[in-house]
Amino acid sequence: VRRLAPGRARAPALTLVLAGQPNCGKSTLFNEVAGYRSVASNFPGATVSYTRGEVRLLDRTVALADLPGVYSLTSFDPASRETQKYLLSGSADVIVNVVDASVLPRSLELTLQLLELEKPLVVCLNMMDEAERKGIRVDPAALSLRLGVPVVPCVASRGRGVRRLFGEAIRAARRSVRDRSLPVSRDVERVIQSLHRRLAAEPPGTFSVPPRLLAVKLLENDPDFLRFVPGAALRREAARLRRRLQAAHGRTADAVIAAERHALSMDLAESSSRVEKPARSWRDRLDDALMHPVWGYACLAGFLWLFFQGVFRAGTLIEGPLLEAFARISVHLSGGSAGASPWGAAASGALLGVGGGIAVVVPFLVPFLFGLAFLEDAGYLPRVAFLLDAFMHRIGLHGIAVIPAVMGYGCNVPAVMAVRILESPRDRFIASVIASGVPCSARMVVVFGLVGAAFGPLAAFGVYALNLAVLGAAAAGISRLLPEAVPGMLLEIPALRLPALRSLWVKTWLRLKDFVFYAWPLLIAGSALLAVLQALGGTDPLNGALRPLTAWLGLPRELGLPLVFGLLRKELSLIMLSQALGSGGPLHGLTPDQAVVYTVFVVFYVPCLGTLGVLWRQIGRSRAAIVTGLSLALSLVVAGAVRFALAAF
Amino acid sequence: VRIVAIRGGWAVRQRLQNMGLHPGDFLVVKRSAALGGPQLVDVHGTDVALGRGMARNVWVEAAP
């Protein structure tokens, strides 16, 4: 598989698309062949928009698209609508249907619908190891015979079977396709056929979707497919047939069709696999504890505590020696070229930026991102959603909203993108208030670098708890203002998995790269700029303009600018802090109380530019402005309150 | 328990069917979260978390 390196290519001749149910390993497969560009996690809905890559496969270049997972071709949320649109647009030459072999009956329901698309199809029978552990033995040949398409067993996480899969896919592109839909039971099939014939009788080119698929979806009364049907006569005919099905079966037509499809895929699964009674595994026992009504919450609290302890200990371990080394270098440098000229100031400022990046940000960022990647891949997040659903209902959201919130602890940008897994715009709005308000890893650097350094990890944990309480209250307030019935939770809880070390590192690196290439240069430039301003005496008027803010917070006057720079990237405000107050560690020249107030303000105030951009795209300009204003107001109130509370004691 | 019927509108039915809950299927209620939280059910070997509001749409009878 090593040979399948991403290629720099001319226009690709062939487009392959990965489609499958959520959490079946599409992104893992994608990463295996396209290099790591798509973030795979162990929870349904990790991929919210599709990723494209160009790949050299068996000496030719093909385009490969990784689509968000869908349970069927009927869609409910924006992510699955994306998939539906892509599949129906016909821009794929071959569909690679990734199927989780450990839940074969349900997975095949999507396969049956993909067959109706009348495109070359290859089934990737993924997670064969997982299935065997569950005592399920699938016979790919038998399944292939029934479905009439190639079926390749794979373990994408280990790269097994991947090469053969894409070989089959490329061969499949050359084959012509006929209608391979499998018939359902007689009377329902007759109704489908009758509508199918009626649709096929229209002049060719009337519909952009295959007539049989359209017939089935019309009988299911799927509103997304109605738009493909011009003319009221056809719609009336579909409605008449729906009533006929309902009269014959005593339930609605969509339930009849779903039941037929369900029975057919159960039959397919049974005829091609053998199920043995699996032994009760350590996973089941672990799950018993993790989702227990009492112990589950204890575990959750324990994990969080361990997580913060781990990040803090690992961070300080690396930070100390690094800071010392940089202090020595900067002393050495400033001794050589006295920083009187603007250029000298710029150089020493830039050096401080470089050093701050390495010594302050990286030590905390790496263990944090690694820990988050571990929790994601192990499949703990959906369990958190399960545990906290009742609590989230109190603040007017449901448990699934926990996932973007937790992702926000890594970076707010993907977190705000992840609010798309929620259905209603109102839920998305509230969730994005939380997702953008949660302290991301950049803000974590400030928390650990200031409060953590001054008072230890427990105080840092306290800042997080305060943040969570305030956000919860804010979300509850907003949901009071925008009352709406919250839909019930319906979420698949994937099996626990022991994450592969390699994918954890790759994921950590992928997210760290963002910092190294995007934030670090900004950091260095910002630090140099501040040094030059200082050398030229330009900081004073600017800080003067910001004096009302710093006065309200009881902070030294010099901190006005660092706060503003935090708008670009939050870790800037820590680095600039040391720049503004003179080198010698970020804590130099601040009282512990001031450090806390500063941190609280930075944690709450306006999300960084990147997050603002995504917010704008996801929930619209006016709502993004509301979120921003809200966070500014919150930060002023909360940081002020903290200041006076600390002064009182 | 065995599912007798699924109540609710078109969207609710479709979503439950997508998760593999159909009338006539067997499911095992494994546990429920605290404070009236969701219930964890096992359908065809997958664990699915069902919010209370959702679960109310699923009518079941004791398995024979």
PDB file of C-alpha atoms in Angstrom, chain A residues 437 439 442-455 459-464 466-467 553 555 559 563 570 573-574 577 586-587 590-605 635 638-639 642 646:
ATOM      1  CA  GLY A 437     -16.731  29.671  23.965  1.00  0.00           C
ATOM      2  CA  PRO A 439     -11.352  27.187  25.816  1.00  0.00           C
ATOM      3  CA  ALA A 442      -4.573  27.922  22.394  1.00  0.00           C
ATOM      4  CA  ARG A 443      -6.478  29.346  25.323  1.00  0.00           C
ATOM      5  CA  MET A 444      -5.443  26.313  27.312  1.00  0.00           C
ATOM      6  CA  VAL A 445      -1.863  27.445  26.825  1.00  0.00           C
ATOM      7  CA  VAL A 446      -2.748  30.728  28.483  1.00  0.00           C
ATOM      8  CA  VAL A 447      -4.595  28.975  31.294  1.00  0.00           C
ATOM      9  CA  PHE A 448      -1.757  26.603  32.050  1.00  0.00           C
ATOM     10  CA  GLY A 449       0.977  29.136  31.418  1.00  0.00           C
ATOM     11  CA  LEU A 450      -0.468  31.715  33.802  1.00  0.00           C
ATOM     12  CA  VAL A 451      -2.914  30.239  36.295  1.00  0.00           C
ATOM     13  CA  GLY A 452      -1.409  26.770  36.166  1.00  0.00           C
ATOM     14  CA  ALA A 453       2.072  28.126  36.727  1.00  0.00           C
ATOM     15  CA  ALA A 454       0.966  30.359  39.576  1.00  0.00           C
ATOM     16  CA  PHE A 455      -1.438  28.087  41.437  1.00  0.00           C
ATOM     17  CA  ALA A 459      -6.658  26.138  39.758  1.00  0.00           C
ATOM     18  CA  ALA A 460      -6.394  25.647  36.010  1.00  0.00           C
ATOM     19  CA  PHE A 461      -9.118  23.048  36.319  1.00  0.00           C
ATOM     20  CA  GLY A 462     -11.120  25.647  38.230  1.00  0.00           C
ATOM     21  CA  VAL A 463     -10.902  28.096  35.328  1.00  0.00           C
ATOM     22  CA  TYR A 464     -12.279  25.369  33.075  1.00  0.00           C
ATOM     23  CA  LEU A 466     -15.952  28.321  35.715  1.00  0.00           C
ATOM     24  CA  ASN A 467     -16.003  28.526  31.943  1.00  0.00           C
ATOM     25  CA  LEU A 553      -9.967  44.558  34.909  1.00  0.00           C
ATOM     26  CA  LEU A 555      -4.543  45.103  34.979  1.00  0.00           C
ATOM     27  CA  LEU A 559      -1.519  44.761  28.749  1.00  0.00           C
ATOM     28  CA  LEU A 563      -5.270  41.509  24.730  1.00  0.00           C
ATOM     29  CA  LYS A 570      -5.218  33.280  21.575  1.00  0.00           C
ATOM     30  CA  SER A 573      -1.816  37.143  24.086  1.00  0.00           C
ATOM     31  CA  LEU A 574       0.451  35.056  26.296  1.00  0.00           C
ATOM     32  CA  LEU A 577       2.301  39.481  27.552  1.00  0.00           C
ATOM     33  CA  PRO A 586       5.168  35.295  31.487  1.00  0.00           C
ATOM     34  CA  LEU A 587       4.530  35.601  35.226  1.00  0.00           C
ATOM     35  CA  LEU A 590       2.016  40.378  37.399  1.00  0.00           C
ATOM     36  CA  THR A 591       0.422  39.675  40.739  1.00  0.00           C
ATOM     37  CA  PRO A 592      -1.228  36.235  40.948  1.00  0.00           C
ATOM     38  CA  ASP A 593      -4.651  37.889  41.078  1.00  0.00           C
ATOM     39  CA  GLN A 594      -3.940  39.807  37.925  1.00  0.00           C
ATOM     40  CA  ALA A 595      -2.802  36.624  36.228  1.00  0.00           C
ATOM     41  CA  VAL A 596      -6.131  34.999  37.033  1.00  0.00           C
ATOM     42  CA  VAL A 597      -8.186  37.953  35.808  1.00  0.00           C
ATOM     43  CA  TYR A 598      -6.157  38.195  32.632  1.00  0.00           C
ATOM     44  CA  THR A 599      -6.614  34.492  31.971  1.00  0.00           C
ATOM     45  CA  VAL A 600     -10.329  34.562  32.599  1.00  0.00           C
ATOM     46  CA  PHE A 601     -10.738  37.476  30.242  1.00  0.00           C
ATOM     47  CA  VAL A 602      -8.702  35.805  27.511  1.00  0.00           C
ATOM     48  CA  VAL A 603     -10.609  32.559  27.935  1.00  0.00           C
ATOM     49  CA  PHE A 604     -13.983  34.188  27.437  1.00  0.00           C
ATOM     50  CA  TYR A 605     -13.517  37.037  25.034  1.00  0.00           C
ATOM     51  CA  SER A 635     -15.791  38.147  29.274  1.00  0.00           C
ATOM     52  CA  VAL A 638     -17.025  37.482  34.316  1.00  0.00           C
ATOM     53  CA  ALA A 639     -13.467  38.797  34.412  1.00  0.00           C
ATOM     54  CA  VAL A 642     -13.479  37.530  39.278  1.00  0.00           C
ATOM     55  CA  LEU A 646     -10.447  37.986  44.412  1.00  0.00           C
TER      56      LEU A 646
END
